[in-house]
PDB file of C-alpha atoms and ligand atoms in Angstrom:
ATOM      1  CA  MET A   1     120.080 142.665  14.315  1.00 45.00           C
ATOM      2  CA  PRO A   2     119.436 139.150  12.964  1.00 50.00           C
ATOM      3  CA  GLY A   3     115.825 137.984  13.250  1.00 50.00           C
ATOM      4  CA  PRO A   4     114.753 134.788  15.013  1.00 51.00           C
ATOM      5  CA  PRO A   5     116.363 131.596  13.653  1.00 58.00           C
ATOM      6  CA  GLN A   6     114.379 130.063  10.758  1.00 65.00           C
ATOM      7  CA  ASP A   7     115.745 126.530  11.010  1.00 84.00           C
ATOM      8  CA  PRO A   8     113.498 124.356  13.245  1.00 79.00           C
ATOM      9  CA  LEU A   9     116.619 122.731  14.690  1.00 82.00           C
ATOM     10  CA  GLN A  10     117.755 126.125  15.976  1.00 87.00           C
ATOM     11  CA  ARG A  11     114.311 127.374  16.895  1.00 91.00           C
ATOM     12  CA  ILE A  12     113.871 124.669  19.518  1.00 96.00           C
ATOM     13  CA  HIS A  13     116.980 126.020  21.280  1.00 95.00           C
ATOM     14  CA  ALA A  14     115.336 129.431  21.383  1.00 95.00           C
ATOM     15  CA  VAL A  15     112.239 127.904  23.045  1.00 97.00           C
ATOM     16  CA  LEU A  16     114.308 126.096  25.685  1.00 97.00           C
ATOM     17  CA  ALA A  17     116.264 129.277  26.359  1.00 97.00           C
ATOM     18  CA  MET A  18     113.054 131.108  27.327  1.00 97.00           C
ATOM     19  CA  GLY A  19     112.640 129.499  30.715  1.00 96.00           C
ATOM     20  CA  PRO A  20     114.219 126.744  32.813  1.00 97.00           C
ATOM     21  CA  LEU A  21     110.952 125.108  33.899  1.00 98.00           C
ATOM     22  CA  VAL A  22     108.480 123.575  31.450  1.00 98.00           C
ATOM     23  CA  PRO A  23     105.233 122.456  33.079  1.00 98.00           C
ATOM     24  CA  VAL A  24     103.804 119.332  31.460  1.00 98.00           C
ATOM     25  CA  ILE A  25     100.076 120.017  31.514  1.00 98.00           C
ATOM     26  CA  THR A  26      97.162 117.634  30.960  1.00 97.00           C
ATOM     27  CA  ILE A  27      93.807 119.353  30.569  1.00 97.00           C
ATOM     28  CA  HIS A  28      90.697 117.457  31.702  1.00 96.00           C
ATOM     29  CA  ARG A  29      88.293 120.431  31.730  1.00 95.00           C
ATOM     30  CA  LYS A  30      88.585 122.912  28.905  1.00 94.00           C
ATOM     31  CA  GLU A  31      87.650 125.786  31.208  1.00 96.00           C
ATOM     32  CA  ASP A  32      90.729 125.107  33.357  1.00 97.00           C
ATOM     33  CA  ALA A  33      93.162 125.783  30.517  1.00 98.00           C
ATOM     34  CA  LEU A  34      93.326 129.566  30.622  1.00 98.00           C
ATOM     35  CA  PRO A  35      93.251 130.200  34.403  1.00 98.00           C
ATOM     36  CA  LEU A  36      95.789 127.430  34.938  1.00 98.00           C
ATOM     37  CA  ALA A  37      98.131 128.832  32.284  1.00 98.00           C
ATOM     38  CA  GLU A  38      97.662 132.379  33.562  1.00 98.00           C
ATOM     39  CA  ALA A  39      98.580 131.231  37.071  1.00 98.00           C
ATOM     40  CA  LEU A  40     101.763 129.599  35.767  1.00 98.00           C
ATOM     41  CA  VAL A  41     102.626 132.745  33.817  1.00 98.00           C
ATOM     42  CA  GLU A  42     101.988 134.855  36.893  1.00 98.00           C
ATOM     43  CA  GLY A  43     104.421 132.584  38.711  1.00 98.00           C
ATOM     44  CA  GLY A  44     107.090 133.337  36.085  1.00 98.00           C
ATOM     45  CA  ILE A  45     106.705 130.432  33.660  1.00 98.00           C
ATOM     46  CA  ARG A  46     107.212 131.284  29.961  1.00 98.00           C
ATOM     47  CA  VAL A  47     107.068 127.883  28.219  1.00 98.00           C
ATOM     48  CA  LEU A  48     104.040 125.573  28.514  1.00 98.00           C
ATOM     49  CA  GLU A  49     103.651 122.027  27.202  1.00 98.00           C
ATOM     50  CA  VAL A  50     100.083 120.759  26.825  1.00 98.00           C
ATOM     51  CA  THR A  51      99.978 116.994  26.352  1.00 98.00           C
ATOM     52  CA  LEU A  52      97.749 115.550  23.642  1.00 98.00           C
ATOM     53  CA  ARG A  53      96.380 112.988  26.071  1.00 97.00           C
ATOM     54  CA  THR A  54      92.830 114.231  26.326  1.00 97.00           C
ATOM     55  CA  PRO A  55      90.242 115.474  23.817  1.00 97.00           C
ATOM     56  CA  GLU A  56      90.490 118.890  25.489  1.00 97.00           C
ATOM     57  CA  ALA A  57      94.168 119.308  24.584  1.00 98.00           C
ATOM     58  CA  LEU A  58      93.859 120.739  21.060  1.00 98.00           C
ATOM     59  CA  PRO A  59      91.098 123.242  21.914  1.00 97.00           C
ATOM     60  CA  ALA A  60      93.103 124.209  25.004  1.00 98.00           C
ATOM     61  CA  ILE A  61      96.239 124.912  22.949  1.00 98.00           C
ATOM     62  CA  GLU A  62      94.154 127.039  20.596  1.00 97.00           C
ATOM     63  CA  ILE A  63      92.695 129.057  23.482  1.00 97.00           C
ATOM     64  CA  LEU A  64      96.080 129.561  25.128  1.00 98.00           C
ATOM     65  CA  CYS A  65      97.764 130.654  21.897  1.00 96.00           C
ATOM     66  CA  LYS A  66      95.000 133.196  21.366  1.00 96.00           C
ATOM     67  CA  HIS A  67      94.845 134.651  24.876  1.00 97.00           C
ATOM     68  CA  LEU A  68      98.286 134.451  26.478  1.00 97.00           C
ATOM     69  CA  PRO A  69     100.809 137.245  25.971  1.00 95.00           C
ATOM     70  CA  ALA A  70     103.073 136.803  22.941  1.00 92.00           C
ATOM     71  CA  GLU A  71     106.156 136.248  25.120  1.00 93.00           C
ATOM     72  CA  VAL A  72     104.613 133.009  26.424  1.00 97.00           C
ATOM     73  CA  VAL A  73     105.209 129.978  24.208  1.00 98.00           C
ATOM     74  CA  VAL A  74     102.670 127.144  24.127  1.00 98.00           C
ATOM     75  CA  GLY A  75     103.619 123.777  22.700  1.00 98.00           C
ATOM     76  CA  ALA A  76     102.130 120.299  22.392  1.00 98.00           C
ATOM     77  CA  GLY A  77     103.418 117.217  24.216  1.00 98.00           C
ATOM     78  CA  THR A  78     102.777 113.482  23.826  1.00 98.00           C
ATOM     79  CA  VAL A  79     103.044 113.868  20.054  1.00 98.00           C
ATOM     80  CA  THR A  80     103.825 110.424  18.689  1.00 98.00           C
ATOM     81  CA  ASP A  81     103.197 110.624  14.928  1.00 97.00           C
ATOM     82  CA  PRO A  82     103.090 113.163  12.085  1.00 98.00           C
ATOM     83  CA  ASP A  83      99.266 113.295  12.134  1.00 98.00           C
ATOM     84  CA  SER A  84      99.062 114.538  15.693  1.00 98.00           C
ATOM     85  CA  TYR A  85     102.048 116.814  14.953  1.00 98.00           C
ATOM     86  CA  ARG A  86     100.067 118.419  12.113  1.00 98.00           C
ATOM     87  CA  GLN A  87      96.982 118.777  14.331  1.00 98.00           C
ATOM     88  CA  ALA A  88      99.053 120.514  16.998  1.00 98.00           C
ATOM     89  CA  GLU A  89     100.487 122.906  14.426  1.00 98.00           C
ATOM     90  CA  SER A  90      97.038 123.616  13.028  1.00 98.00           C
ATOM     91  CA  VAL A  91      95.829 124.967  16.387  1.00 98.00           C
ATOM     92  CA  GLY A  92      98.924 127.136  16.825  1.00 97.00           C
ATOM     93  CA  ALA A  93     101.374 125.048  18.871  1.00 98.00           C
ATOM     94  CA  ARG A  94     104.720 126.860  18.699  1.00 97.00           C
ATOM     95  CA  PHE A  95     106.772 123.723  19.451  1.00 98.00           C
ATOM     96  CA  VAL A  96     106.185 119.988  19.715  1.00 98.00           C
ATOM     97  CA  VAL A  97     107.534 117.460  22.219  1.00 98.00           C
ATOM     98  CA  SER A  98     107.595 113.710  21.690  1.00 98.00           C
ATOM     99  CA  PRO A  99     108.221 111.124  24.405  1.00 98.00           C
ATOM    100  CA  GLY A 100     110.315 109.036  21.986  1.00 98.00           C
ATOM    101  CA  ILE A 101     111.333 109.024  18.338  1.00 98.00           C
ATOM    102  CA  THR A 102     110.289 107.352  15.117  1.00 98.00           C
ATOM    103  CA  PRO A 103     111.910 107.914  11.715  1.00 97.00           C
ATOM    104  CA  ARG A 104     108.683 109.549  10.443  1.00 98.00           C
ATOM    105  CA  LEU A 105     108.484 111.935  13.366  1.00 98.00           C
ATOM    106  CA  LEU A 106     112.136 112.980  13.089  1.00 97.00           C
ATOM    107  CA  ASP A 107     111.710 113.516   9.373  1.00 97.00           C
ATOM    108  CA  TYR A 108     108.549 115.583   9.815  1.00 97.00           C
ATOM    109  CA  GLY A 109     110.238 117.687  12.488  1.00 97.00           C
ATOM    110  CA  LEU A 110     112.911 118.775  10.004  1.00 95.00           C
ATOM    111  CA  ARG A 111     110.286 120.391   7.761  1.00 93.00           C
ATOM    112  CA  ALA A 112     107.761 121.507  10.365  1.00 95.00           C
ATOM    113  CA  ASN A 113     106.691 125.007  11.301  1.00 94.00           C
ATOM    114  CA  ALA A 114     106.689 124.132  14.987  1.00 97.00           C
ATOM    115  CA  PRO A 115     110.146 122.843  15.953  1.00 97.00           C
ATOM    116  CA  LEU A 116     110.446 119.372  17.483  1.00 98.00           C
ATOM    117  CA  LEU A 117     111.996 118.444  20.821  1.00 98.00           C
ATOM    118  CA  PRO A 118     112.458 114.706  20.278  1.00 98.00           C
ATOM    119  CA  GLY A 119     112.410 112.388  23.282  1.00 98.00           C
ATOM    120  CA  ILE A 120     115.341 110.042  23.775  1.00 98.00           C
ATOM    121  CA  ALA A 121     116.265 107.658  26.572  1.00 98.00           C
ATOM    122  CA  THR A 122     119.471 106.108  25.198  1.00 98.00           C
ATOM    123  CA  VAL A 123     122.662 107.108  23.389  1.00 98.00           C
ATOM    124  CA  SER A 124     121.600 105.182  20.290  1.00 98.00           C
ATOM    125  CA  GLU A 125     118.334 107.130  20.096  1.00 98.00           C
ATOM    126  CA  LEU A 126     120.264 110.347  20.550  1.00 98.00           C
ATOM    127  CA  MET A 127     122.499 109.290  17.642  1.00 98.00           C
ATOM    128  CA  LEU A 128     119.513 108.759  15.349  1.00 98.00           C
ATOM    129  CA  GLY A 129     118.448 112.335  15.937  1.00 97.00           C
ATOM    130  CA  TYR A 130     121.992 113.661  15.960  1.00 96.00           C
ATOM    131  CA  GLU A 131     122.683 112.187  12.535  1.00 96.00           C
ATOM    132  CA  LEU A 132     119.783 114.245  11.135  1.00 96.00           C
ATOM    133  CA  GLY A 133     121.032 117.432  12.759  1.00 95.00           C
ATOM    134  CA  TYR A 134     119.032 117.468  16.004  1.00 97.00           C
ATOM    135  CA  ARG A 135     121.006 118.892  18.901  1.00 97.00           C
ATOM    136  CA  ALA A 136     118.272 119.455  21.513  1.00 97.00           C
ATOM    137  CA  PHE A 137     116.439 116.520  23.078  1.00 98.00           C
ATOM    138  CA  LYS A 138     113.933 115.697  25.745  1.00 98.00           C
ATOM    139  CA  PHE A 139     115.585 113.100  28.009  1.00 98.00           C
ATOM    140  CA  PHE A 140     112.693 110.849  29.031  1.00 98.00           C
ATOM    141  CA  PRO A 141     111.964 109.202  31.393  1.00 98.00           C
ATOM    142  CA  ALA A 142     114.865 111.046  32.981  1.00 98.00           C
ATOM    143  CA  ALA A 143     114.894 109.634  36.493  1.00 97.00           C
ATOM    144  CA  VAL A 144     114.735 105.974  35.453  1.00 97.00           C
ATOM    145  CA  ALA A 145     116.846 106.327  32.286  1.00 98.00           C
ATOM    146  CA  GLY A 146     119.933 107.216  34.296  1.00 98.00           C
ATOM    147  CA  GLY A 147     119.158 110.682  35.638  1.00 98.00           C
ATOM    148  CA  LEU A 148     122.011 113.086  36.312  1.00 98.00           C
ATOM    149  CA  GLU A 149     124.752 110.519  35.727  1.00 98.00           C
ATOM    150  CA  ALA A 150     123.450 109.600  32.267  1.00 98.00           C
ATOM    151  CA  LEU A 151     123.333 113.259  31.239  1.00 98.00           C
ATOM    152  CA  LYS A 152     126.881 113.827  32.503  1.00 98.00           C
ATOM    153  CA  ALA A 153     128.068 110.792  30.550  1.00 98.00           C
ATOM    154  CA  MET A 154     126.395 111.984  27.322  1.00 97.00           C
ATOM    155  CA  ALA A 155     128.269 115.300  27.523  1.00 97.00           C
ATOM    156  CA  GLY A 156     131.490 113.422  26.720  1.00 96.00           C
ATOM    157  CA  PRO A 157     130.744 112.095  23.216  1.00 97.00           C
ATOM    158  CA  PHE A 158     128.102 114.749  22.423  1.00 97.00           C
ATOM    159  CA  PRO A 159     129.364 118.047  23.852  1.00 97.00           C
ATOM    160  CA  ASP A 160     127.006 120.113  21.675  1.00 97.00           C
ATOM    161  CA  ALA A 161     123.810 118.219  22.566  1.00 98.00           C
ATOM    162  CA  VAL A 162     121.481 119.892  25.054  1.00 98.00           C
ATOM    163  CA  PHE A 163     118.605 118.404  27.004  1.00 98.00           C
ATOM    164  CA  CYS A 164     115.301 119.024  28.680  1.00 98.00           C
ATOM    165  CA  PRO A 165     115.100 116.094  31.123  1.00 98.00           C
ATOM    166  CA  THR A 166     111.536 115.126  32.018  1.00 98.00           C
ATOM    167  CA  GLY A 167     110.008 112.217  33.896  1.00 98.00           C
ATOM    168  CA  GLY A 168     110.302 111.771  37.626  1.00 97.00           C
ATOM    169  CA  ILE A 169     111.693 115.263  38.226  1.00 96.00           C
ATOM    170  CA  ARG A 170     110.355 117.211  41.183  1.00 94.00           C
ATOM    171  CA  ARG A 171     110.950 120.608  42.683  1.00 91.00           C
ATOM    172  CA  ASP A 172     113.863 119.424  44.848  1.00 90.00           C
ATOM    173  CA  THR A 173     115.685 117.633  42.003  1.00 95.00           C
ATOM    174  CA  ALA A 174     115.037 120.184  39.212  1.00 97.00           C
ATOM    175  CA  ARG A 175     117.838 122.360  40.528  1.00 96.00           C
ATOM    176  CA  GLU A 176     120.415 119.540  40.332  1.00 96.00           C
ATOM    177  CA  TYR A 177     119.531 118.838  36.704  1.00 98.00           C
ATOM    178  CA  LEU A 178     119.673 122.524  35.787  1.00 97.00           C
ATOM    179  CA  ALA A 179     123.161 122.757  37.280  1.00 96.00           C
ATOM    180  CA  LEU A 180     124.469 120.465  34.494  1.00 97.00           C
ATOM    181  CA  SER A 181     126.047 122.331  31.575  1.00 97.00           C
ATOM    182  CA  ASN A 182     124.065 120.349  28.962  1.00 98.00           C
ATOM    183  CA  VAL A 183     120.650 120.915  30.570  1.00 98.00           C
ATOM    184  CA  MET A 184     118.786 123.979  29.301  1.00 98.00           C
ATOM    185  CA  ALA A 185     115.429 123.336  30.965  1.00 98.00           C
ATOM    186  CA  VAL A 186     113.566 120.634  32.882  1.00 98.00           C
ATOM    187  CA  GLY A 187     109.975 119.528  32.462  1.00 98.00           C
ATOM    188  CA  GLY A 188     107.417 117.911  34.675  1.00 97.00           C
ATOM    189  CA  THR A 189     103.961 117.580  36.076  1.00 97.00           C
ATOM    190  CA  TRP A 190     104.904 118.645  39.603  1.00 96.00           C
ATOM    191  CA  LEU A 191     104.087 122.253  38.705  1.00 97.00           C
ATOM    192  CA  THR A 192     100.436 121.391  38.098  1.00 98.00           C
ATOM    193  CA  PRO A 193      99.376 119.024  40.917  1.00 96.00           C
ATOM    194  CA  GLU A 194      96.040 117.390  40.130  1.00 95.00           C
ATOM    195  CA  ASN A 195      94.443 118.297  43.446  1.00 96.00           C
ATOM    196  CA  ARG A 196      95.224 122.003  43.026  1.00 97.00           C
ATOM    197  CA  VAL A 197      93.902 121.985  39.469  1.00 97.00           C
ATOM    198  CA  SER A 198      90.689 120.172  40.402  1.00 96.00           C
ATOM    199  CA  GLU A 199      90.131 122.664  43.246  1.00 97.00           C
ATOM    200  CA  SER A 200      90.889 125.580  40.879  1.00 97.00           C
ATOM    201  CA  ASP A 201      93.589 126.675  43.313  1.00 98.00           C
ATOM    202  CA  TRP A 202      95.164 129.119  40.837  1.00 98.00           C
ATOM    203  CA  PRO A 203      96.935 131.225  43.484  1.00 98.00           C
ATOM    204  CA  GLY A 204      98.461 127.989  44.829  1.00 98.00           C
ATOM    205  CA  ILE A 205      99.666 127.052  41.320  1.00 98.00           C
ATOM    206  CA  ALA A 206     101.194 130.518  40.828  1.00 98.00           C
ATOM    207  CA  ARG A 207     102.944 130.265  44.205  1.00 98.00           C
ATOM    208  CA  LEU A 208     104.338 126.801  43.436  1.00 97.00           C
ATOM    209  CA  ALA A 209     105.713 128.031  40.095  1.00 98.00           C
ATOM    210  CA  ARG A 210     107.266 131.101  41.709  1.00 97.00           C
ATOM    211  CA  GLU A 211     108.859 129.058  44.512  1.00 96.00           C
ATOM    212  CA  SER A 212     110.111 126.389  42.109  1.00 96.00           C
ATOM    213  CA  LEU A 213     111.707 128.987  39.855  1.00 97.00           C
ATOM    214  CA  ALA A 214     113.262 130.754  42.820  1.00 95.00           C
ATOM    215  CA  SER A 215     114.772 127.545  44.160  1.00 91.00           C
ATOM    216  CA  CYS A 216     116.167 126.631  40.708  1.00 89.00           C
ATOM    217  CA  LEU A 217     117.655 130.027  40.051  1.00 82.00           C
ATOM    218  CA  SER A 218     119.124 130.718  43.497  1.00 79.00           C
TER     219      SER A 218
HETATM  220  O1  LIG B   1     103.472 112.760  27.609  1.00 60.00           O
HETATM  221  C1  LIG B   1     104.627 112.830  27.230  1.00 60.00           C
HETATM  222  O2  LIG B   1     104.942 113.186  26.101  1.00 60.00           O
HETATM  223  C2  LIG B   1     105.720 112.462  28.125  1.00 60.00           C
HETATM  224  O3  LIG B   1     106.810 112.292  27.686  1.00 60.00           O
HETATM  225  C3  LIG B   1     105.482 112.266  29.522  1.00 60.00           C
HETATM  226  C4  LIG B   1     105.689 113.455  30.456  1.00 60.00           C
HETATM  227  O4  LIG B   1     106.769 114.234  30.124  1.00 60.00           O
HETATM  228  C5  LIG B   1     105.752 112.881  31.810  1.00 60.00           C
HETATM  229  O5  LIG B   1     104.527 112.295  32.065  1.00 60.00           O
HETATM  230  C6  LIG B   1     106.182 113.800  32.907  1.00 60.00           C
HETATM  231  O6  LIG B   1     105.620 113.361  34.107  1.00 60.00           O
HETATM  232  P1  LIG B   1     106.242 113.506  35.558  1.00 60.00           P
HETATM  233  O7  LIG B   1     107.243 112.404  35.700  1.00 60.00           O
HETATM  234  O8  LIG B   1     105.092 113.313  36.469  1.00 60.00           O
HETATM  235  O9  LIG B   1     106.844 114.861  35.666  1.00 60.00           O
END
């Protein structure tokens, strides 16, 4: 049997194929990282994106990579330049998500250990990535950048491009995005509501994940 794909451009497809829902997580208290992630995993989530928006993010990624089961993939979000990309890789991030693209970021992603899911909001941005060989993109901010109709339109000229729309997606709209043939997964913060995290309501987080997955897969 062939092993896992070596090319970062293919490896990001393998990450997106692991689970249809990607929680976008911001960690404010380091001690929340593991119980929060374990609750999501208990609810059926297999891919986690921790945003590099707080000083706790890198230590949190390191903790999660060390303690979560190997079948759970932890990546870094809000990566905007090669320096933060390198930092994310150095703590074990298995993939990297950017909200947008820059030439330096796209170039680094071609050589990186952790594959890149580059963020695009327009066809021209998609084409910049496409020209370098990227075929999987974060579509951000999905709801305001054209939502379902934009993704349907992109399938015409770019039938082999796949997307993880993120931004403004909630439990009731996730299902509609996932029904599109070019959407492999959807991301969002709705899976980790701030009030439940601050109250350490881990059973509530697990339940929300389970219910969201069930409503997307039914
Ligand atoms: O930080 C990044 O790299 C981003 O691209 C932004 C996140 O994906 C959105 O903040 C999702 O937020 P919601 O719209 O609340 O689901």
